CSV table of C-alpha atoms and ligand atoms in Angstrom, one decimal:
chain,number,residue,atom,x,y,z
A,1,SER,CA,99.0,58.9,93.9
A,2,LEU,CA,102.6,59.4,92.8
A,3,ALA,CA,104.8,58.8,96.3
A,4,LEU,CA,106.8,62.2,96.2
A,5,ALA,CA,109.7,63.3,98.2
A,6,HIS,CA,109.3,67.0,97.4
A,7,GLY,CA,105.7,67.2,96.5
A,8,ALA,CA,103.1,68.7,98.5
A,9,HIS,CA,103.7,68.2,102.3
A,10,ARG,CA,100.1,69.5,103.2
A,11,LEU,CA,96.8,69.1,101.9
A,12,GLY,CA,94.4,71.6,102.3
A,13,LYS,CA,94.6,75.2,103.9
A,14,ARG,CA,97.1,75.9,106.2
A,15,THR,CA,94.7,76.6,109.6
A,16,ASP,CA,97.5,78.4,112.0
A,17,PRO,CA,97.1,81.9,113.4
A,18,MET,CA,99.8,83.4,111.1
A,19,MET,CA,97.8,82.1,107.9
A,20,GLU,CA,94.6,83.3,109.6
A,21,ARG,CA,95.8,86.4,109.5
A,22,TRP,CA,97.1,86.3,106.0
A,23,ARG,CA,93.7,85.0,105.0
A,24,ASN,CA,92.0,87.9,106.8
A,25,TYR,CA,93.8,90.7,104.9
A,26,GLY,CA,92.0,91.4,101.7
A,27,LEU,CA,94.2,94.2,100.8
A,28,GLY,CA,97.8,94.4,99.8
A,29,GLN,CA,100.5,96.6,98.3
A,30,PHE,CA,103.3,95.5,96.1
A,31,ILE,CA,106.3,97.8,95.7
A,32,HIS,CA,108.8,97.2,92.6
A,33,TRP,CA,111.7,99.4,93.0
A,34,GLY,CA,115.5,99.3,91.8
A,35,VAL,CA,117.8,100.5,89.3
A,36,TYR,CA,115.4,100.2,86.5
A,37,ALA,CA,113.6,102.8,87.7
A,38,ILE,CA,116.7,105.3,86.7
A,39,PRO,CA,115.7,104.5,82.7
A,40,GLY,CA,112.3,104.3,83.6
A,41,GLY,CA,111.6,102.4,80.5
A,42,GLN,CA,113.3,104.9,78.2
A,43,TRP,CA,116.7,104.7,76.6
A,44,ASN,CA,118.8,106.9,74.2
A,45,GLY,CA,115.4,108.8,73.3
A,46,ALA,CA,113.5,105.3,72.6
A,47,SER,CA,110.6,103.9,74.7
A,48,TYR,CA,110.8,100.3,75.8
A,49,GLY,CA,107.3,98.5,75.1
A,50,GLY,CA,107.6,95.8,77.7
A,51,ALA,CA,107.6,96.1,81.4
A,52,ALA,CA,109.9,98.5,82.5
A,53,GLU,CA,111.6,96.2,84.9
A,54,TRP,CA,112.8,94.0,82.1
A,55,ILE,CA,114.5,96.8,80.1
A,56,ARG,CA,117.8,94.9,80.3
A,57,SER,CA,116.5,92.3,78.2
A,58,TRP,CA,115.6,94.7,75.5
A,59,LYS,CA,118.1,95.1,72.4
A,60,GLY,CA,117.8,99.2,72.8
A,61,MET,CA,119.3,98.8,76.5
A,62,PRO,CA,123.4,97.9,76.0
A,63,LYS,CA,123.9,95.3,79.0
A,64,GLU,CA,127.2,97.5,80.2
A,65,ALA,CA,125.1,100.5,80.3
A,66,TYR,CA,122.4,98.8,82.2
A,67,ASP,CA,124.8,97.3,84.5
A,68,ASN,CA,126.4,100.3,85.4
A,69,LEU,CA,123.0,102.2,86.4
A,70,TYR,CA,123.4,101.4,89.9
A,71,LYS,CA,126.2,104.1,89.9
A,72,GLU,CA,123.7,106.5,89.8
A,73,PHE,CA,121.2,105.0,92.4
A,74,ASP,CA,120.3,108.0,94.8
A,75,PRO,CA,116.9,108.7,96.1
A,76,GLU,CA,117.1,111.6,97.4
A,77,ASN,CA,113.4,111.8,98.0
A,78,TYR,CA,113.1,108.3,99.4
A,79,ASP,CA,110.6,108.5,102.6
A,80,PRO,CA,109.7,105.1,103.9
A,81,SER,CA,107.3,106.6,106.5
A,82,ALA,CA,105.5,108.5,103.7
A,83,LEU,CA,105.1,105.5,101.6
A,84,ALA,CA,104.2,103.5,104.9
A,85,LYS,CA,101.5,106.4,105.6
A,86,GLN,CA,99.9,106.6,101.8
A,87,ALA,CA,99.5,102.5,102.4
A,88,LYS,CA,97.8,103.0,105.9
A,89,GLU,CA,95.4,105.6,104.3
A,90,MET,CA,94.6,103.2,101.1
A,91,GLY,CA,94.0,100.6,103.7
A,92,ALA,CA,96.6,97.9,102.7
A,93,LYS,CA,97.0,95.1,105.4
A,94,TYR,CA,99.9,94.0,104.0
A,95,MET,CA,102.9,95.2,101.9
A,96,ILE,CA,105.3,92.9,99.5
A,97,ILE,CA,108.7,94.8,98.6
A,98,THR,CA,111.2,93.8,95.8
A,99,THR,CA,114.4,92.9,97.8
A,100,LYS,CA,116.1,91.7,94.4
A,101,HIS,CA,114.5,91.8,90.9
A,102,HIS,CA,115.6,89.7,87.8
A,103,ASP,CA,118.7,92.2,87.4
A,104,GLY,CA,119.9,91.0,90.7
A,105,PHE,CA,120.3,94.4,92.7
A,106,CYS,CA,120.0,94.4,95.9
A,107,LEU,CA,118.2,96.8,97.9
A,108,TRP,CA,119.8,95.6,100.8
A,109,PRO,CA,123.4,95.7,102.2
A,110,SER,CA,124.4,91.9,101.0
A,111,GLU,CA,127.3,90.2,102.1
A,112,TYR,CA,127.2,87.9,99.0
A,113,THR,CA,127.4,90.5,96.4
A,114,ASP,CA,128.8,93.7,95.4
A,115,TYR,CA,125.8,94.6,93.2
A,116,ASP,CA,124.1,96.3,96.4
A,117,VAL,CA,123.1,99.5,97.7
A,118,THR,CA,125.9,100.1,99.4
A,119,ASN,CA,127.8,100.7,96.3
A,120,THR,CA,126.0,103.4,95.1
A,121,PRO,CA,125.8,107.1,95.9
A,122,TYR,CA,122.9,106.3,98.3
A,123,GLY,CA,125.0,103.9,99.9
A,124,LYS,CA,122.1,102.9,102.7
A,125,ASP,CA,120.0,100.0,103.1
A,126,ILE,CA,116.3,100.6,101.5
A,127,ILE,CA,114.6,97.5,102.8
A,128,GLY,CA,115.6,97.9,106.6
A,129,PRO,CA,113.7,101.5,107.0
A,130,LEU,CA,111.2,100.4,104.8
A,131,VAL,CA,110.3,97.3,107.2
A,132,GLU,CA,110.6,99.3,110.2
A,133,ALA,CA,108.2,102.3,108.7
A,134,TYR,CA,105.3,99.4,107.8
A,135,ASP,CA,105.8,97.8,111.1
A,136,ALA,CA,105.2,100.9,112.8
A,137,GLU,CA,101.9,101.3,110.4
A,138,GLY,CA,100.8,97.7,111.8
A,139,ILE,CA,101.2,96.8,108.0
A,140,ASP,CA,102.6,93.1,107.8
A,141,VAL,CA,105.4,93.3,105.3
A,142,TYR,CA,106.7,90.4,102.7
A,143,LEU,CA,109.8,89.9,100.6
A,144,TYR,CA,109.3,89.6,96.9
A,145,PHE,CA,112.9,87.7,95.7
A,146,SER,CA,113.7,86.6,92.4
A,147,VAL,CA,115.7,83.3,92.3
A,148,MET,CA,116.3,84.4,88.8
A,149,ASP,CA,119.5,86.3,88.8
A,150,TRP,CA,120.9,87.9,85.5
A,151,ASN,CA,124.2,89.5,87.6
A,152,HIS,CA,125.1,86.1,89.1
A,153,PRO,CA,128.0,84.4,87.3
A,154,GLY,CA,126.3,81.2,88.5
A,155,TYR,CA,123.1,81.7,86.9
A,156,ARG,CA,121.7,79.3,84.7
A,157,SER,CA,118.3,78.5,83.0
A,158,VAL,CA,119.5,75.5,81.6
A,159,LEU,CA,121.8,73.0,82.9
A,160,ALA,CA,123.7,71.3,79.7
A,161,THR,CA,127.2,70.9,80.3
A,162,GLU,CA,129.0,69.5,83.7
A,163,GLU,CA,130.4,73.6,83.8
A,164,ASP,CA,126.7,74.4,84.2
A,165,ARG,CA,126.4,72.3,87.1
A,166,SER,CA,129.0,73.1,89.0
A,167,ALA,CA,128.6,76.9,88.5
A,168,TYR,CA,124.9,76.4,89.3
A,169,GLU,CA,125.9,75.1,92.3
A,170,SER,CA,127.7,78.0,93.3
A,171,PHE,CA,124.4,80.0,92.8
A,172,LYS,CA,122.3,77.9,94.9
A,173,GLU,CA,124.8,78.5,97.5
A,174,PHE,CA,124.5,82.2,96.9
A,175,THR,CA,120.6,81.8,97.1
A,176,ARG,CA,120.6,80.0,100.3
A,177,ASN,CA,123.0,82.5,101.7
A,178,GLN,CA,121.3,85.9,100.4
A,179,LEU,CA,117.8,84.3,101.7
A,180,LEU,CA,119.0,83.2,105.2
A,181,GLU,CA,120.6,86.9,105.2
A,182,LEU,CA,117.2,88.4,104.8
A,183,LEU,CA,115.6,86.7,107.2
A,184,GLU,CA,118.4,87.2,109.6
A,185,ARG,CA,118.3,91.1,109.3
A,186,TYR,CA,114.6,91.5,108.8
A,187,PRO,CA,113.1,88.8,111.3
A,188,THR,CA,109.7,90.5,111.0
A,189,THR,CA,109.2,89.4,107.8
A,190,LYS,CA,105.7,87.4,107.8
A,191,GLY,CA,106.5,85.8,104.4
A,192,LEU,CA,108.6,85.6,101.1
A,193,TRP,CA,107.1,86.0,97.5
A,194,PHE,CA,109.3,84.1,94.9
A,195,ASP,CA,109.3,84.8,91.5
A,196,GLY,CA,111.9,84.1,88.5
A,197,THR,CA,111.6,80.2,89.3
A,198,TRP,CA,110.3,79.3,85.9
A,199,ASP,CA,113.6,77.9,84.3
A,200,GLU,CA,114.9,74.5,83.7
A,201,ALA,CA,117.6,74.5,85.9
A,202,TRP,CA,115.3,75.4,88.9
A,203,LYS,CA,113.0,72.9,87.9
A,204,GLU,CA,115.4,70.3,88.9
A,205,GLN,CA,116.1,71.7,92.7
A,206,ALA,CA,113.2,69.9,93.9
A,207,GLU,CA,115.4,68.4,96.8
A,208,PHE,CA,117.4,72.1,97.2
A,209,ALA,CA,114.4,73.7,97.4
A,210,ASP,CA,112.4,71.7,99.9
A,211,ASN,CA,115.4,71.9,102.2
A,212,LEU,CA,115.8,75.5,101.8
A,213,ALA,CA,112.0,76.1,102.6
A,214,THR,CA,112.4,74.0,105.7
A,215,GLU,CA,115.4,75.8,106.9
A,216,MET,CA,113.9,79.5,106.3
A,217,ARG,CA,111.1,78.1,108.4
A,218,LYS,CA,113.4,77.1,111.1
A,219,LYS,CA,114.3,80.8,111.0
A,220,ILE,CA,111.1,82.2,110.8
A,221,PRO,CA,108.3,79.6,112.3
A,222,GLY,CA,105.4,80.1,110.3
A,223,LEU,CA,106.7,81.9,107.5
A,224,ILE,CA,104.4,82.4,104.7
A,225,ILE,CA,105.5,81.0,101.3
A,226,GLY,CA,103.5,80.9,98.3
A,227,SER,CA,103.1,78.3,95.5
A,228,ARG,CA,105.8,79.9,93.0
A,229,PHE,CA,108.9,78.8,95.2
A,230,ARG,CA,109.2,74.7,94.8
A,231,PRO,CA,109.5,72.4,92.0
A,232,ASP,CA,108.6,68.8,92.6
A,233,ASP,CA,110.7,65.5,92.1
A,234,TYR,CA,109.6,65.7,88.3
A,235,GLY,CA,110.0,69.5,87.4
A,236,ASN,CA,106.0,70.4,88.3
A,237,ARG,CA,105.6,73.9,89.8
A,238,HIS,CA,102.7,75.7,91.9
A,239,PHE,CA,100.7,71.9,91.5
A,240,ASP,CA,102.8,68.8,92.3
A,241,SER,CA,102.7,65.7,89.8
A,242,ASN,CA,99.5,64.5,92.3
A,243,GLY,CA,97.7,68.2,91.5
A,244,ASP,CA,98.2,69.0,94.9
A,245,LEU,CA,99.2,72.8,95.7
A,246,MET,CA,102.6,73.2,97.1
A,247,GLY,CA,103.3,76.3,99.1
A,248,ASP,CA,100.8,77.9,101.3
A,249,TYR,CA,98.7,80.0,98.8
A,250,GLU,CA,98.5,79.8,95.0
A,251,GLN,CA,100.4,82.5,93.5
A,252,GLY,CA,99.0,81.9,89.9
A,253,TRP,CA,97.0,85.0,89.7
A,254,GLU,CA,99.2,87.9,88.2
A,255,ARG,CA,97.6,90.5,86.2
A,256,LYS,CA,94.4,88.3,86.1
A,257,LEU,CA,91.6,86.9,88.3
A,258,PRO,CA,89.7,84.0,88.8
A,259,GLU,CA,86.3,84.1,87.5
A,260,THR,CA,84.5,81.1,89.6
A,261,TYR,CA,85.1,79.8,93.2
A,262,GLU,CA,86.0,76.5,91.2
A,263,ASP,CA,88.8,78.3,89.4
A,264,THR,CA,90.6,78.7,92.9
A,265,ASN,CA,90.4,75.0,93.6
A,266,GLY,CA,89.2,75.9,97.4
A,267,ASN,CA,92.9,77.1,98.0
A,268,ASP,CA,94.3,80.5,99.6
A,269,TRP,CA,95.5,82.5,96.8
A,270,ASP,CA,96.7,86.3,96.0
A,271,CYS,CA,96.0,88.3,93.0
A,272,VAL,CA,98.9,90.8,91.9
A,273,MET,CA,97.8,93.6,89.7
A,274,THR,CA,99.6,96.8,87.9
A,275,ILE,CA,97.7,99.6,87.4
A,276,PRO,CA,98.8,100.4,83.6
A,277,GLU,CA,98.1,97.0,81.4
A,278,ASN,CA,101.8,95.6,82.4
A,279,GLN,CA,104.2,97.6,84.2
A,280,TRP,CA,105.5,96.9,87.5
A,281,GLY,CA,108.6,99.0,87.9
A,282,TYR,CA,108.4,102.7,87.2
A,283,HIS,CA,107.9,103.4,83.5
A,284,SER,CA,107.8,107.4,82.5
A,285,ASP,CA,105.5,107.0,79.7
A,286,TRP,CA,102.6,104.9,80.5
A,287,ARG,CA,100.7,103.9,77.4
A,288,GLY,CA,97.1,102.3,77.1
A,289,HIS,CA,94.9,101.5,79.9
A,290,VAL,CA,95.4,103.3,83.5
A,291,LYS,CA,93.0,101.2,85.6
A,292,THR,CA,90.5,103.5,87.5
A,293,SER,CA,89.7,103.3,91.2
A,294,TYR,CA,86.3,101.6,90.5
A,295,GLU,CA,88.0,99.3,88.2
A,296,LEU,CA,90.4,98.4,91.0
A,297,ILE,CA,87.8,98.2,94.0
A,298,GLU,CA,85.7,95.5,91.9
A,299,MET,CA,88.9,93.5,91.6
A,300,LEU,CA,89.6,93.6,95.2
A,301,VAL,CA,86.0,93.0,95.9
A,302,LYS,CA,85.9,89.9,93.6
A,303,SER,CA,89.0,88.5,95.1
A,304,VAL,CA,87.6,88.9,98.5
A,305,SER,CA,84.2,87.1,97.0
A,306,LEU,CA,86.3,84.2,96.1
A,307,ASP,CA,88.9,83.8,99.1
A,308,GLY,CA,91.5,85.5,97.6
A,309,ASN,CA,93.8,88.6,98.5
A,310,PHE,CA,94.6,91.7,96.2
A,311,VAL,CA,97.6,93.0,96.0
A,312,LEU,CA,98.1,96.2,93.8
A,313,ASN,CA,101.3,97.3,92.8
A,314,PHE,CA,103.2,100.7,93.1
A,315,GLY,CA,106.3,101.7,91.2
A,316,PRO,CA,108.7,104.5,92.9
A,317,ASP,CA,110.7,106.6,90.3
A,318,ALA,CA,114.4,107.0,90.6
A,319,LYS,CA,114.2,109.6,93.2
A,320,GLY,CA,112.1,107.6,95.6
A,321,ASP,CA,108.8,109.6,94.8
A,322,ILE,CA,105.1,107.6,93.7
A,323,ARG,CA,104.0,109.0,90.5
A,324,MET,CA,100.6,110.8,90.7
A,325,GLU,CA,98.4,108.5,89.3
A,326,GLU,CA,99.4,106.3,92.0
A,327,LYS,CA,99.0,108.9,94.9
A,328,LYS,CA,95.2,109.4,93.1
A,329,LEU,CA,94.6,106.0,93.4
A,330,ALA,CA,95.8,105.2,97.0
A,331,THR,CA,93.6,108.3,97.9
A,332,GLU,CA,90.6,107.2,96.2
A,333,ILE,CA,90.5,103.3,97.3
A,334,GLY,CA,91.5,104.6,100.9
A,335,GLN,CA,88.3,106.9,100.9
A,336,TRP,CA,86.0,103.7,99.7
A,337,MET,CA,88.0,101.8,102.3
A,338,SER,CA,87.6,103.7,105.1
A,339,LYS,CA,83.7,103.3,104.6
A,340,ASN,CA,83.5,99.6,103.5
A,341,LYS,CA,86.1,97.9,104.9
A,342,SER,CA,83.8,95.7,107.3
A,343,ALA,CA,83.1,94.0,104.0
A,344,ILE,CA,86.7,93.3,102.8
A,345,TYR,CA,88.8,92.6,106.2
A,346,ASN,CA,88.1,89.2,107.4
A,347,CYS,CA,85.7,88.4,104.7
A,348,GLY,CA,85.5,85.4,102.4
A,349,HIS,CA,83.5,83.5,99.9
A,350,ILE,CA,80.2,82.2,100.6
A,351,ASP,CA,78.5,79.7,98.1
A,352,TRP,CA,75.2,82.0,97.6
A,353,GLU,CA,74.5,82.4,93.6
A,354,LYS,CA,76.5,85.1,92.3
A,355,GLN,CA,74.0,88.0,90.9
A,356,ASP,CA,74.7,90.5,88.4
A,357,TRP,CA,74.6,93.8,90.5
A,358,GLY,CA,77.9,92.5,92.2
A,359,TYR,CA,79.4,90.2,94.6
A,360,TYR,CA,78.9,88.7,98.2
A,361,THR,CA,81.4,88.8,100.9
A,362,GLN,CA,80.6,86.9,104.3
A,363,ASN,CA,82.5,88.5,107.0
A,364,ARG,CA,84.2,85.8,109.1
A,365,VAL,CA,83.9,87.3,112.4
A,366,THR,CA,80.5,88.2,112.5
A,367,GLY,CA,79.0,85.9,109.9
A,368,GLU,CA,76.8,88.7,108.2
A,369,VAL,CA,77.1,88.8,104.7
A,370,ASN,CA,78.0,91.8,102.5
A,371,MET,CA,76.4,92.7,99.1
A,372,VAL,CA,78.5,95.0,97.0
A,373,VAL,CA,76.3,96.4,94.7
A,374,PHE,CA,78.5,97.8,90.9
A,375,ASN,CA,75.6,97.4,88.7
A,376,LYS,CA,72.2,98.7,89.5
A,377,PRO,CA,69.6,97.0,87.7
A,378,ILE,CA,67.2,99.3,85.6
A,379,ASN,CA,64.4,98.2,88.0
A,380,SER,CA,66.7,98.8,90.8
A,381,VAL,CA,65.6,95.4,92.4
A,382,LEU,CA,68.3,93.1,93.8
A,383,ARG,CA,67.4,89.6,93.7
A,384,ILE,CA,69.3,87.3,96.5
A,385,LYS,CA,69.1,83.4,96.3
A,386,THR,CA,70.7,81.6,99.5
A,387,SER,CA,71.9,78.4,99.2
A,388,SER,CA,70.1,77.2,102.4
A,389,LYS,CA,67.6,77.8,104.6
A,390,ILE,CA,68.2,81.0,106.5
A,391,SER,CA,65.5,83.2,108.5
A,392,LEU,CA,66.5,86.9,107.4
A,393,GLN,CA,66.8,89.5,110.5
A,394,LYS,CA,67.7,93.1,109.0
A,395,ILE,CA,69.3,94.1,105.8
A,396,TYR,CA,70.7,97.4,105.9
A,397,ASP,CA,73.0,99.9,104.0
A,398,LEU,CA,76.5,99.9,105.6
A,399,ASN,CA,76.6,103.5,105.2
A,400,ASP,CA,73.3,104.5,106.2
A,401,ALA,CA,71.6,103.4,109.5
A,402,THR,CA,68.4,105.0,108.0
A,403,LYS,CA,68.2,102.6,105.1
A,404,ILE,CA,66.7,99.1,105.8
A,405,TYR,CA,65.6,97.3,103.1
A,406,ASP,CA,62.3,94.8,103.2
A,407,PRO,CA,63.2,91.6,101.8
A,408,GLU,CA,60.2,90.3,99.8
A,409,GLU,CA,60.3,86.2,99.7
A,410,ILE,CA,59.7,85.3,95.9
A,411,SER,CA,60.3,81.5,95.9
A,412,GLN,CA,62.3,79.0,98.0
A,413,ASP,CA,65.6,80.7,99.5
A,414,GLU,CA,64.9,83.9,96.9
A,415,TYR,CA,64.5,87.2,97.9
A,416,ILE,CA,64.5,90.6,96.3
A,417,ILE,CA,64.9,94.1,97.8
A,418,GLN,CA,64.1,97.1,96.3
A,419,LEU,CA,67.0,100.0,95.9
A,420,GLY,CA,66.0,103.9,95.7
A,421,ASP,CA,65.8,105.9,92.7
A,422,GLU,CA,69.2,107.3,93.1
A,423,GLU,CA,72.2,106.4,90.9
A,424,LEU,CA,75.1,104.7,92.5
A,425,ALA,CA,77.9,107.2,92.9
A,426,GLU,CA,80.0,104.4,94.1
A,427,PRO,CA,80.1,100.7,94.9
A,428,LYS,CA,77.5,100.5,97.7
A,429,VAL,CA,77.5,97.6,100.5
A,430,ILE,CA,74.3,96.1,101.6
A,431,VAL,CA,74.4,94.2,104.5
A,432,ILE,CA,72.3,90.9,105.3
A,433,LYS,CA,72.1,89.9,109.1
A,434,TYR,CA,70.4,86.5,109.2
A,435,ASP,CA,70.2,83.8,111.5
A,436,HIS,CA,72.1,80.8,110.1
A,437,SER,CA,70.0,77.9,112.0
A,438,LYS,CA,66.5,78.7,111.9
A,439,GLY,CA,65.4,78.9,108.2
A,440,GLU,CA,62.1,77.2,107.6
A,441,THR,CA,60.9,75.5,104.4
A,442,LYS,CA,57.8,77.1,102.9
A,443,GLY,CA,56.0,74.9,100.7
A,444,TYR,CA,57.0,76.4,97.1
A,445,GLU,CA,55.6,74.0,94.3
A,446,LYS,CA,58.0,73.4,91.7
A,447,ALA,CA,56.9,73.3,88.1
A,448,LYS,CA,56.0,70.3,86.2
A,449,THR,CA,57.9,70.4,82.5
B,1,K80,C1,106.8,86.6,81.7
B,1,K80,C2,106.9,87.5,83.0
B,1,K80,C3,108.4,87.0,84.0
B,1,K80,C4,108.4,87.8,85.2
B,1,K80,C5,107.3,88.8,85.5
B,1,K80,C6,107.6,89.4,86.8
B,1,K80,N1,106.6,88.9,87.8
B,1,K80,C7,105.9,90.3,88.2
B,1,K80,C8,105.5,90.0,89.8
B,1,K80,C9,107.2,91.2,88.2
B,1,K80,O1,108.0,91.1,89.0
B,1,K80,C10,107.5,91.3,86.9
B,1,K80,O2,108.8,91.4,86.4
B,1,K80,C11,106.5,88.8,84.9
B,1,K80,C12,106.2,88.3,83.6
């Protein structure tokens, strides 16, 4: 393999307590909020078809007009504790907030730019009260930070000239200053979620990014940083030139999910997901498919079954209100989570054969396996094929103690259980208690073909 000065510094998963805590979250909340919520995807009577937080890049939005919107930012309904309570009700264990998106507007009072909340009619820090409110609800806070910054004069996507290079040095210093400032102001931050790191200019900054990550971890030991931050010595991102993950978890699953465990390369990972097809910031006119709570619960369960976290995005409007669709989904997901959280929190992958009826998650604390059933077969029979000899102890409905299932062993390490006739009104969790050690091998004969 290649000798890399700035490639992956660790092979395999982090095993420290802070990362174990991250690994056991299951469900997170993303919040995308900024001045892009003011136009909300609309301008001069026209609707921007792209993601609302990218409206500044739209030909229908004059840059000058966008860059003065901050003078209207005055979210009178912003209520951090209401947001935190709603996230708690949904069952989120962590929250990622956009401190600065690609437009460069800072939701905290930054010493290093005037393009921040202090120069808006609102005038106050947005981030601090949110961190406090979420900490008070026991929900860990992570900070989203876009390296790409359309507002900073030193930003370059490509370093073509000497002028570019000297300007970019000022931008790098600015970026370092802002990140250290954020960690200084919000020391309960558990990690950073970087974005906007695909440009050629940044891909040349292996040493700078590596040193900055080290410096940030000196400020907050154990800080969790995903794979979207650093480029390696050859400009490779996420995976270095030897194919090793750079960062504490893979940040490659944006609006998509892995299909199999192999797709995850055995790494920690998160999936960040929008409720409409592709809107992170507030868009007043959601077109196309808006995901239902069952769709989102299935994505959550699938993520946990493949050792990932599922992070659902919310986009407050210009006043700081959460839109009705998001409120409804937070409530519906919360109702399911309140009854089934033991199949999500502290759970992960088990290598039993995937079945059509749904997903397995294994509780890392109890060792119990959860069958999360989404698709009830027409014969109401659920098949279980384990990967090793086990001795089943008890199979029961998580939410109905009277419902015990009597497994029928039909071949080596293969069992079936019979569901009742009732239709599934919601995803059902069936718990399998078993003794990992005592499996005995019965003499099932293989066919000769
Ligand atoms: C092509 C593209 C660039 C940036 C994004 C940003 N990453 C998401 C997490 C949002 O912040 C979105 O604006 C999405 C697509």
